[in-house]
Amino acid sequence: MKPFFILALTCLIGAFQTAAAAGRDPYVAIYDDVLQANADRAVERCTDLQQRLGEPSAERRHDAFVALAQAWARVEASYILGGYDMDAMDYPLMVDYFHLGKEDVHATLARLIEGDAPPARALYKNSYKTIGALDDVLFSGPWSPRREALAEVIAATVCRNLTRIRDGYRAHRADYLEDPKKALSLLINAEIENLYKTRDWRIAQISGLTKQTLGKPEPHHQQYPYSEASWAAIGAIIATHRQLLAEDRQPNLATIAHRQQADAGLATIQAALRATEQAYRDTPPDHHFGTREMIPIFQGLLDMQKAFYRQLVGRLGVTAAIIDADGD
Protein backbone atom coordinates (compact mmCIF):
# COMPACT_ATOMS: atom_id res chain seq x y z
CA MET A 1 0.00 0.00 0.00
CA LYS A 2 2.78 2.41 0.92
CA PRO A 3 4.65 2.05 -2.40
CA PHE A 4 1.37 2.65 -4.26
CA PHE A 5 0.72 5.79 -2.21
CA ILE A 6 4.21 7.12 -2.93
CA LEU A 7 3.80 6.41 -6.66
CA ALA A 8 0.40 8.12 -6.72
CA LEU A 9 1.76 11.13 -4.85
CA THR A 10 4.71 11.38 -7.24
CA CYS A 11 2.39 11.29 -10.25
CA LEU A 12 0.16 13.93 -8.67
CA ILE A 13 3.09 16.24 -7.99
CA GLY A 14 4.39 15.74 -11.52
CA ALA A 15 0.98 16.53 -12.99
CA PHE A 16 0.73 19.65 -10.83
CA GLN A 17 4.17 20.84 -11.93
CA THR A 18 3.31 20.20 -15.59
CA ALA A 19 0.07 22.13 -15.26
CA ALA A 20 1.82 24.97 -13.46
CA ALA A 21 4.50 25.14 -16.17
CA ALA A 22 1.85 25.13 -18.88
CA GLY A 23 0.16 28.09 -17.22
CA ARG A 24 3.28 30.24 -16.95
CA ASP A 25 3.85 33.12 -19.29
CA PRO A 26 6.68 31.97 -21.60
CA TYR A 27 8.22 35.43 -21.58
CA VAL A 28 8.40 35.37 -17.79
CA ALA A 29 9.84 31.86 -17.82
CA ILE A 30 12.51 32.76 -20.39
CA TYR A 31 13.57 35.85 -18.48
CA ASP A 32 13.58 34.32 -15.01
CA ASP A 33 14.75 30.77 -15.80
CA VAL A 34 17.20 31.47 -18.64
CA LEU A 35 18.36 35.07 -18.93
CA GLN A 36 18.43 36.05 -15.26
CA ALA A 37 19.26 32.60 -13.88
CA ASN A 38 22.23 32.19 -16.24
CA ALA A 39 23.50 35.68 -15.44
CA ASP A 40 23.24 34.96 -11.71
CA ARG A 41 25.11 31.69 -12.14
CA ALA A 42 27.92 33.35 -14.10
CA VAL A 43 28.60 35.73 -11.21
CA GLU A 44 28.62 32.80 -8.79
CA ARG A 45 31.07 30.84 -10.94
CA CYS A 46 33.35 33.86 -11.26
CA THR A 47 33.39 34.28 -7.48
CA ASP A 48 34.18 30.57 -7.14
CA LEU A 49 37.18 30.99 -9.42
CA GLN A 50 38.44 33.98 -7.43
CA GLN A 51 38.40 31.84 -4.31
CA ARG A 52 40.39 29.08 -6.04
CA LEU A 53 43.25 31.30 -7.23
CA GLY A 54 45.11 31.14 -3.93
CA GLU A 55 44.74 27.38 -3.55
CA PRO A 56 47.59 24.99 -4.41
CA SER A 57 45.37 22.60 -6.37
CA ALA A 58 45.77 23.11 -10.12
CA GLU A 59 42.84 20.78 -10.72
CA ARG A 60 40.47 22.91 -8.66
CA ARG A 61 41.57 26.05 -10.45
CA HIS A 62 41.00 24.32 -13.77
CA ASP A 63 37.57 23.02 -12.80
CA ALA A 64 36.53 26.46 -11.58
CA PHE A 65 37.68 28.07 -14.81
CA VAL A 66 35.82 25.55 -16.98
CA ALA A 67 32.67 26.17 -14.93
CA LEU A 68 33.07 29.92 -15.49
CA ALA A 69 33.59 29.44 -19.24
CA GLN A 70 30.43 27.34 -19.43
CA ALA A 71 28.44 29.82 -17.38
CA TRP A 72 29.51 32.71 -19.58
CA ALA A 73 28.73 30.71 -22.74
CA ARG A 74 25.16 30.30 -21.50
CA VAL A 75 24.80 34.03 -20.91
CA GLU A 76 26.29 34.94 -24.27
CA ALA A 77 24.12 32.44 -26.17
CA SER A 78 20.96 34.41 -25.33
CA TYR A 79 22.30 37.89 -24.60
CA ILE A 80 19.66 40.60 -25.15
CA LEU A 81 20.52 43.17 -22.47
CA GLY A 82 21.95 45.52 -25.08
CA GLY A 83 18.42 45.94 -26.42
CA TYR A 84 17.46 47.74 -23.22
CA ASP A 85 20.66 49.53 -22.26
CA MET A 86 23.05 50.95 -24.87
CA ASP A 87 26.02 50.65 -22.51
CA ALA A 88 25.24 46.96 -22.12
CA MET A 89 25.86 46.38 -25.81
CA ASP A 90 29.57 46.41 -25.04
CA TYR A 91 29.50 44.24 -21.93
CA PRO A 92 30.13 40.95 -23.79
CA LEU A 93 33.28 42.42 -25.36
CA MET A 94 34.44 43.45 -21.90
CA VAL A 95 33.89 39.92 -20.54
CA ASP A 96 35.47 37.94 -23.38
CA TYR A 97 37.34 39.50 -26.29
CA PHE A 98 37.15 36.57 -28.73
CA HIS A 99 37.67 36.62 -32.50
CA LEU A 100 38.23 40.37 -32.57
CA GLY A 101 41.22 42.55 -33.33
CA LYS A 102 44.63 41.62 -34.69
CA GLU A 103 46.73 42.05 -31.58
CA ASP A 104 48.63 38.99 -30.38
CA VAL A 105 47.29 39.09 -26.83
CA HIS A 106 49.14 35.91 -25.90
CA ALA A 107 52.49 37.47 -26.78
CA THR A 108 51.65 40.57 -24.76
CA LEU A 109 50.54 38.58 -21.74
CA ALA A 110 53.72 36.49 -21.96
CA ARG A 111 55.74 39.70 -21.65
CA LEU A 112 53.63 40.87 -18.72
CA ILE A 113 54.11 37.54 -16.96
CA GLU A 114 57.86 37.91 -17.31
CA GLY A 115 57.77 41.55 -16.24
CA ASP A 116 57.48 43.15 -12.84
CA ALA A 117 55.09 46.06 -13.38
CA PRO A 118 52.22 46.17 -10.87
CA PRO A 119 49.41 43.99 -12.29
CA ALA A 120 46.77 46.72 -12.20
CA ARG A 121 49.01 49.00 -14.25
CA ALA A 122 50.35 46.29 -16.58
CA LEU A 123 46.86 45.10 -17.50
CA TYR A 124 45.76 48.46 -18.87
CA LYS A 125 43.78 47.24 -21.90
CA ASN A 126 40.40 45.57 -21.74
CA SER A 127 41.64 42.73 -23.96
CA TYR A 128 44.08 41.84 -21.16
CA LYS A 129 41.26 41.50 -18.60
CA THR A 130 38.85 38.99 -20.12
CA ILE A 131 38.02 35.33 -19.66
CA GLY A 132 40.30 34.58 -22.62
CA ALA A 133 43.13 36.41 -20.88
CA LEU A 134 42.43 34.37 -17.74
CA ASP A 135 42.72 31.19 -19.82
CA ASP A 136 46.16 32.35 -20.91
CA VAL A 137 47.50 33.55 -17.55
CA LEU A 138 46.17 30.54 -15.66
CA PHE A 139 47.17 27.75 -18.04
CA SER A 140 49.75 28.77 -20.66
CA GLY A 141 52.70 27.97 -18.40
CA PRO A 142 53.80 26.92 -14.89
CA TRP A 143 51.81 28.45 -12.05
CA SER A 144 53.67 31.18 -10.20
CA PRO A 145 53.05 34.05 -7.77
CA ARG A 146 53.26 36.45 -10.72
CA ARG A 147 50.58 34.58 -12.65
CA GLU A 148 48.41 34.48 -9.52
CA ALA A 149 48.75 38.24 -9.02
CA LEU A 150 47.79 38.94 -12.64
CA ALA A 151 44.93 36.45 -12.49
CA GLU A 152 43.50 38.15 -9.42
CA VAL A 153 43.26 41.48 -11.25
CA ILE A 154 41.80 39.88 -14.38
CA ALA A 155 39.25 37.83 -12.44
CA ALA A 156 38.14 40.87 -10.45
CA THR A 157 37.47 42.74 -13.69
CA VAL A 158 35.60 39.81 -15.24
CA CYS A 159 33.47 39.39 -12.12
CA ARG A 160 32.70 43.11 -12.05
CA ASN A 161 31.52 43.04 -15.67
CA LEU A 162 29.44 39.91 -15.11
CA THR A 163 27.85 41.63 -12.13
CA ARG A 164 26.91 44.53 -14.40
CA ILE A 165 25.12 42.06 -16.66
CA ARG A 166 23.36 40.37 -13.74
CA ASP A 167 22.23 43.69 -12.29
CA GLY A 168 21.23 44.95 -15.73
CA TYR A 169 18.86 42.05 -16.19
CA ARG A 170 17.41 42.67 -12.74
CA ALA A 171 16.82 46.30 -13.64
CA HIS A 172 15.17 45.72 -17.03
CA ARG A 173 12.77 42.86 -16.35
CA ALA A 174 9.75 45.17 -16.45
CA ASP A 175 10.91 46.75 -19.72
CA TYR A 176 11.24 43.31 -21.28
CA LEU A 177 7.79 42.17 -20.15
CA GLU A 178 6.16 45.43 -21.19
CA ASP A 179 6.83 44.82 -24.89
CA PRO A 180 6.65 41.11 -25.86
CA LYS A 181 7.09 41.87 -29.56
CA LYS A 182 10.42 43.60 -28.94
CA ALA A 183 11.46 40.86 -26.52
CA LEU A 184 10.73 38.15 -29.09
CA SER A 185 12.68 39.99 -31.77
CA LEU A 186 15.68 40.34 -29.47
CA LEU A 187 15.54 36.68 -28.44
CA ILE A 188 15.25 35.35 -31.99
CA ASN A 189 18.06 37.56 -33.27
CA ALA A 190 20.27 36.55 -30.33
CA GLU A 191 19.64 32.92 -31.23
CA ILE A 192 20.52 33.44 -34.88
CA GLU A 193 23.66 35.45 -34.13
CA ASN A 194 24.91 32.91 -31.63
CA LEU A 195 24.25 30.00 -33.98
CA TYR A 196 26.38 31.71 -36.60
CA LYS A 197 29.22 32.58 -34.23
CA THR A 198 29.27 29.09 -32.73
CA ARG A 199 29.19 27.39 -36.11
CA ASP A 200 31.71 29.64 -37.84
CA TRP A 201 33.99 31.07 -35.13
CA ARG A 202 34.05 28.30 -32.55
CA ILE A 203 33.85 25.25 -34.83
CA ALA A 204 34.45 25.81 -38.54
CA GLN A 205 37.52 28.03 -38.31
CA ILE A 206 39.07 25.79 -35.68
CA SER A 207 38.29 22.50 -37.40
CA GLY A 208 39.22 23.35 -40.99
CA LEU A 209 35.70 23.79 -42.32
CA THR A 210 35.94 27.27 -43.85
CA LYS A 211 37.18 28.22 -47.30
CA GLN A 212 40.35 29.61 -45.73
CA THR A 213 41.06 26.64 -43.44
CA LEU A 214 39.52 23.77 -45.42
CA GLY A 215 40.99 20.50 -44.19
CA LYS A 216 43.56 22.28 -42.02
CA PRO A 217 42.43 22.50 -38.37
CA GLU A 218 43.74 25.42 -36.34
CA PRO A 219 43.34 24.30 -32.71
CA HIS A 220 45.44 27.21 -31.44
CA HIS A 221 42.60 29.53 -32.46
CA GLN A 222 40.17 27.94 -30.00
CA GLN A 223 38.38 30.31 -27.66
CA TYR A 224 40.17 28.81 -24.64
CA PRO A 225 43.19 26.92 -26.03
CA TYR A 226 45.25 26.61 -22.85
CA SER A 227 42.61 25.25 -20.47
CA GLU A 228 40.95 23.28 -23.30
CA ALA A 229 37.61 24.59 -22.02
CA SER A 230 36.40 25.48 -25.53
CA TRP A 231 34.62 22.17 -26.03
CA ALA A 232 32.77 22.45 -22.73
CA ALA A 233 31.74 26.01 -23.61
CA ILE A 234 30.25 24.82 -26.90
CA GLY A 235 28.30 22.18 -24.98
CA ALA A 236 26.91 24.91 -22.71
CA ILE A 237 25.87 26.94 -25.75
CA ILE A 238 24.01 23.98 -27.24
CA ALA A 239 22.36 23.34 -23.87
CA THR A 240 21.16 26.96 -23.78
CA HIS A 241 19.55 26.62 -27.20
CA ARG A 242 17.82 23.56 -25.79
CA GLN A 243 16.57 25.60 -22.82
CA LEU A 244 15.00 28.04 -25.24
CA LEU A 245 13.68 25.70 -27.94
CA ALA A 246 13.04 22.15 -26.72
CA GLU A 247 9.51 20.86 -26.21
CA ASP A 248 10.33 19.39 -22.81
CA ARG A 249 11.76 22.70 -21.56
CA GLN A 250 8.56 24.67 -22.07
CA PRO A 251 7.38 27.31 -21.45
CA ASN A 252 9.99 28.84 -23.77
CA LEU A 253 10.28 29.98 -27.38
CA ALA A 254 8.63 26.73 -28.47
CA THR A 255 5.52 27.75 -26.53
CA ILE A 256 5.42 31.11 -28.31
CA ALA A 257 5.94 29.44 -31.70
CA HIS A 258 3.07 27.01 -31.08
CA ARG A 259 0.77 29.87 -30.11
CA GLN A 260 1.58 31.65 -33.36
CA GLN A 261 1.08 28.55 -35.55
CA ALA A 262 4.77 28.28 -36.40
CA ASP A 263 4.87 24.56 -35.69
CA ALA A 264 6.51 23.46 -38.95
CA GLY A 265 9.47 25.81 -38.67
CA LEU A 266 9.86 25.02 -34.99
CA ALA A 267 9.88 21.28 -35.71
CA THR A 268 12.67 21.74 -38.26
CA ILE A 269 14.74 23.71 -35.78
CA GLN A 270 14.14 21.19 -33.00
CA ALA A 271 15.15 18.29 -35.25
CA ALA A 272 18.38 20.07 -36.17
CA LEU A 273 19.01 20.85 -32.50
CA ARG A 274 18.58 17.18 -31.56
CA ALA A 275 21.00 16.18 -34.32
CA THR A 276 23.52 18.73 -33.05
CA GLU A 277 23.20 17.51 -29.48
CA GLN A 278 23.68 13.89 -30.55
CA ALA A 279 26.72 14.71 -32.69
CA TYR A 280 28.26 16.63 -29.79
CA ARG A 281 27.71 13.71 -27.40
CA ASP A 282 29.08 11.20 -29.93
CA THR A 283 32.37 13.02 -30.51
CA PRO A 284 35.25 11.15 -28.81
CA PRO A 285 37.40 13.31 -26.50
CA ASP A 286 40.48 12.77 -28.65
CA HIS A 287 38.61 14.01 -31.75
CA HIS A 288 37.25 17.31 -30.46
CA PHE A 289 37.59 19.80 -33.32
CA GLY A 290 38.62 17.10 -35.81
CA THR A 291 37.50 18.11 -39.29
CA ARG A 292 35.45 15.00 -40.03
CA GLU A 293 33.91 14.78 -36.56
CA MET A 294 32.78 18.42 -36.59
CA ILE A 295 30.83 18.19 -39.83
CA PRO A 296 27.58 16.91 -38.21
CA ILE A 297 27.70 19.63 -35.53
CA PHE A 298 28.48 22.29 -38.12
CA GLN A 299 25.61 21.04 -40.28
CA GLY A 300 23.15 20.90 -37.40
CA LEU A 301 23.87 24.50 -36.42
CA LEU A 302 23.65 25.59 -40.06
CA ASP A 303 20.30 23.83 -40.47
CA MET A 304 18.99 25.59 -37.37
CA GLN A 305 20.13 28.97 -38.64
CA LYS A 306 18.55 28.43 -42.06
CA ALA A 307 15.26 27.25 -40.52
CA PHE A 308 15.06 30.36 -38.38
CA TYR A 309 15.38 32.57 -41.47
CA ARG A 310 13.28 30.54 -43.88
CA GLN A 311 10.54 29.04 -41.74
CA LEU A 312 10.22 30.74 -38.36
CA VAL A 313 10.88 34.48 -38.32
CA GLY A 314 8.13 35.24 -40.85
CA ARG A 315 5.55 33.25 -38.93
CA LEU A 316 6.52 34.99 -35.72
CA GLY A 317 6.40 38.45 -37.25
CA VAL A 318 10.03 39.10 -36.41
CA THR A 319 12.54 41.03 -38.51
CA ALA A 320 15.78 39.08 -38.47
CA ALA A 321 19.18 40.64 -38.95
CA ILE A 322 20.98 39.21 -41.97
CA ILE A 323 24.10 37.34 -40.87
CA ASP A 324 26.35 35.50 -43.33
CA ALA A 325 23.71 35.57 -46.08
CA ASP A 326 21.45 33.22 -44.03
CA GLY A 327 24.13 30.57 -43.83
CA ASP A 328 24.59 29.79 -47.52
CSV table of C-alpha atoms in Angstrom, one decimal, residues 84-254:
chain,number,residue,atom,x,y,z
A,84,TYR,CA,17.5,47.7,-23.2
A,85,ASP,CA,20.7,49.5,-22.3
A,86,MET,CA,23.1,50.9,-24.9
A,87,ASP,CA,26.0,50.6,-22.5
A,88,ALA,CA,25.2,47.0,-22.1
A,89,MET,CA,25.9,46.4,-25.8
A,90,ASP,CA,29.6,46.4,-25.0
A,91,TYR,CA,29.5,44.2,-21.9
A,92,PRO,CA,30.1,41.0,-23.8
A,93,LEU,CA,33.3,42.4,-25.4
A,94,MET,CA,34.4,43.4,-21.9
A,95,VAL,CA,33.9,39.9,-20.5
A,96,ASP,CA,35.5,37.9,-23.4
A,97,TYR,CA,37.3,39.5,-26.3
A,98,PHE,CA,37.2,36.6,-28.7
A,99,HIS,CA,37.7,36.6,-32.5
A,100,LEU,CA,38.2,40.4,-32.6
A,101,GLY,CA,41.2,42.6,-33.3
A,102,LYS,CA,44.6,41.6,-34.7
A,103,GLU,CA,46.7,42.1,-31.6
A,104,ASP,CA,48.6,39.0,-30.4
A,105,VAL,CA,47.3,39.1,-26.8
A,106,HIS,CA,49.1,35.9,-25.9
A,107,ALA,CA,52.5,37.5,-26.8
A,108,THR,CA,51.6,40.6,-24.8
A,109,LEU,CA,50.5,38.6,-21.7
A,110,ALA,CA,53.7,36.5,-22.0
A,111,ARG,CA,55.7,39.7,-21.6
A,112,LEU,CA,53.6,40.9,-18.7
A,113,ILE,CA,54.1,37.5,-17.0
A,114,GLU,CA,57.9,37.9,-17.3
A,115,GLY,CA,57.8,41.6,-16.2
A,116,ASP,CA,57.5,43.1,-12.8
A,117,ALA,CA,55.1,46.1,-13.4
A,118,PRO,CA,52.2,46.2,-10.9
A,119,PRO,CA,49.4,44.0,-12.3
A,120,ALA,CA,46.8,46.7,-12.2
A,121,ARG,CA,49.0,49.0,-14.3
A,122,ALA,CA,50.4,46.3,-16.6
A,123,LEU,CA,46.9,45.1,-17.5
A,124,TYR,CA,45.8,48.5,-18.9
A,125,LYS,CA,43.8,47.2,-21.9
A,126,ASN,CA,40.4,45.6,-21.7
A,127,SER,CA,41.6,42.7,-24.0
A,128,TYR,CA,44.1,41.8,-21.2
A,129,LYS,CA,41.3,41.5,-18.6
A,130,THR,CA,38.8,39.0,-20.1
A,131,ILE,CA,38.0,35.3,-19.7
A,132,GLY,CA,40.3,34.6,-22.6
A,133,ALA,CA,43.1,36.4,-20.9
A,134,LEU,CA,42.4,34.4,-17.7
A,135,ASP,CA,42.7,31.2,-19.8
A,136,ASP,CA,46.2,32.4,-20.9
A,137,VAL,CA,47.5,33.6,-17.5
A,138,LEU,CA,46.2,30.5,-15.7
A,139,PHE,CA,47.2,27.8,-18.0
A,140,SER,CA,49.7,28.8,-20.7
A,141,GLY,CA,52.7,28.0,-18.4
A,142,PRO,CA,53.8,26.9,-14.9
A,143,TRP,CA,51.8,28.5,-12.1
A,144,SER,CA,53.7,31.2,-10.2
A,145,PRO,CA,53.1,34.0,-7.8
A,146,ARG,CA,53.3,36.4,-10.7
A,147,ARG,CA,50.6,34.6,-12.6
A,148,GLU,CA,48.4,34.5,-9.5
A,149,ALA,CA,48.7,38.2,-9.0
A,150,LEU,CA,47.8,38.9,-12.6
A,151,ALA,CA,44.9,36.5,-12.5
A,152,GLU,CA,43.5,38.2,-9.4
A,153,VAL,CA,43.3,41.5,-11.3
A,154,ILE,CA,41.8,39.9,-14.4
A,155,ALA,CA,39.3,37.8,-12.4
A,156,ALA,CA,38.1,40.9,-10.4
A,157,THR,CA,37.5,42.7,-13.7
A,158,VAL,CA,35.6,39.8,-15.2
A,159,CYS,CA,33.5,39.4,-12.1
A,160,ARG,CA,32.7,43.1,-12.0
A,161,ASN,CA,31.5,43.0,-15.7
A,162,LEU,CA,29.4,39.9,-15.1
A,163,THR,CA,27.8,41.6,-12.1
A,164,ARG,CA,26.9,44.5,-14.4
A,165,ILE,CA,25.1,42.1,-16.7
A,166,ARG,CA,23.4,40.4,-13.7
A,167,ASP,CA,22.2,43.7,-12.3
A,168,GLY,CA,21.2,45.0,-15.7
A,169,TYR,CA,18.9,42.1,-16.2
A,170,ARG,CA,17.4,42.7,-12.7
A,171,ALA,CA,16.8,46.3,-13.6
A,172,HIS,CA,15.2,45.7,-17.0
A,173,ARG,CA,12.8,42.9,-16.3
A,174,ALA,CA,9.7,45.2,-16.5
A,175,ASP,CA,10.9,46.7,-19.7
A,176,TYR,CA,11.2,43.3,-21.3
A,177,LEU,CA,7.8,42.2,-20.1
A,178,GLU,CA,6.2,45.4,-21.2
A,179,ASP,CA,6.8,44.8,-24.9
A,180,PRO,CA,6.6,41.1,-25.9
A,181,LYS,CA,7.1,41.9,-29.6
A,182,LYS,CA,10.4,43.6,-28.9
A,183,ALA,CA,11.5,40.9,-26.5
A,184,LEU,CA,10.7,38.2,-29.1
A,185,SER,CA,12.7,40.0,-31.8
A,186,LEU,CA,15.7,40.3,-29.5
A,187,LEU,CA,15.5,36.7,-28.4
A,188,ILE,CA,15.3,35.4,-32.0
A,189,ASN,CA,18.1,37.6,-33.3
A,190,ALA,CA,20.3,36.6,-30.3
A,191,GLU,CA,19.6,32.9,-31.2
A,192,ILE,CA,20.5,33.4,-34.9
A,193,GLU,CA,23.7,35.5,-34.1
A,194,ASN,CA,24.9,32.9,-31.6
A,195,LEU,CA,24.2,30.0,-34.0
A,196,TYR,CA,26.4,31.7,-36.6
A,197,LYS,CA,29.2,32.6,-34.2
A,198,THR,CA,29.3,29.1,-32.7
A,199,ARG,CA,29.2,27.4,-36.1
A,200,ASP,CA,31.7,29.6,-37.8
A,201,TRP,CA,34.0,31.1,-35.1
A,202,ARG,CA,34.1,28.3,-32.6
A,203,ILE,CA,33.8,25.2,-34.8
A,204,ALA,CA,34.5,25.8,-38.5
A,205,GLN,CA,37.5,28.0,-38.3
A,206,ILE,CA,39.1,25.8,-35.7
A,207,SER,CA,38.3,22.5,-37.4
A,208,GLY,CA,39.2,23.4,-41.0
A,209,LEU,CA,35.7,23.8,-42.3
A,210,THR,CA,35.9,27.3,-43.8
A,211,LYS,CA,37.2,28.2,-47.3
A,212,GLN,CA,40.3,29.6,-45.7
A,213,THR,CA,41.1,26.6,-43.4
A,214,LEU,CA,39.5,23.8,-45.4
A,215,GLY,CA,41.0,20.5,-44.2
A,216,LYS,CA,43.6,22.3,-42.0
A,217,PRO,CA,42.4,22.5,-38.4
A,218,GLU,CA,43.7,25.4,-36.3
A,219,PRO,CA,43.3,24.3,-32.7
A,220,HIS,CA,45.4,27.2,-31.4
A,221,HIS,CA,42.6,29.5,-32.5
A,222,GLN,CA,40.2,27.9,-30.0
A,223,GLN,CA,38.4,30.3,-27.7
A,224,TYR,CA,40.2,28.8,-24.6
A,225,PRO,CA,43.2,26.9,-26.0
A,226,TYR,CA,45.3,26.6,-22.8
A,227,SER,CA,42.6,25.3,-20.5
A,228,GLU,CA,41.0,23.3,-23.3
A,229,ALA,CA,37.6,24.6,-22.0
A,230,SER,CA,36.4,25.5,-25.5
A,231,TRP,CA,34.6,22.2,-26.0
A,232,ALA,CA,32.8,22.5,-22.7
A,233,ALA,CA,31.7,26.0,-23.6
A,234,ILE,CA,30.3,24.8,-26.9
A,235,GLY,CA,28.3,22.2,-25.0
A,236,ALA,CA,26.9,24.9,-22.7
A,237,ILE,CA,25.9,26.9,-25.7
A,238,ILE,CA,24.0,24.0,-27.2
A,239,ALA,CA,22.4,23.3,-23.9
A,240,THR,CA,21.2,27.0,-23.8
A,241,HIS,CA,19.6,26.6,-27.2
A,242,ARG,CA,17.8,23.6,-25.8
A,243,GLN,CA,16.6,25.6,-22.8
A,244,LEU,CA,15.0,28.0,-25.2
A,245,LEU,CA,13.7,25.7,-27.9
A,246,ALA,CA,13.0,22.2,-26.7
A,247,GLU,CA,9.5,20.9,-26.2
A,248,ASP,CA,10.3,19.4,-22.8
A,249,ARG,CA,11.8,22.7,-21.6
A,250,GLN,CA,8.6,24.7,-22.1
A,251,PRO,CA,7.4,27.3,-21.4
A,252,ASN,CA,10.0,28.8,-23.8
A,253,LEU,CA,10.3,30.0,-27.4
A,254,ALA,CA,8.6,26.7,-28.5
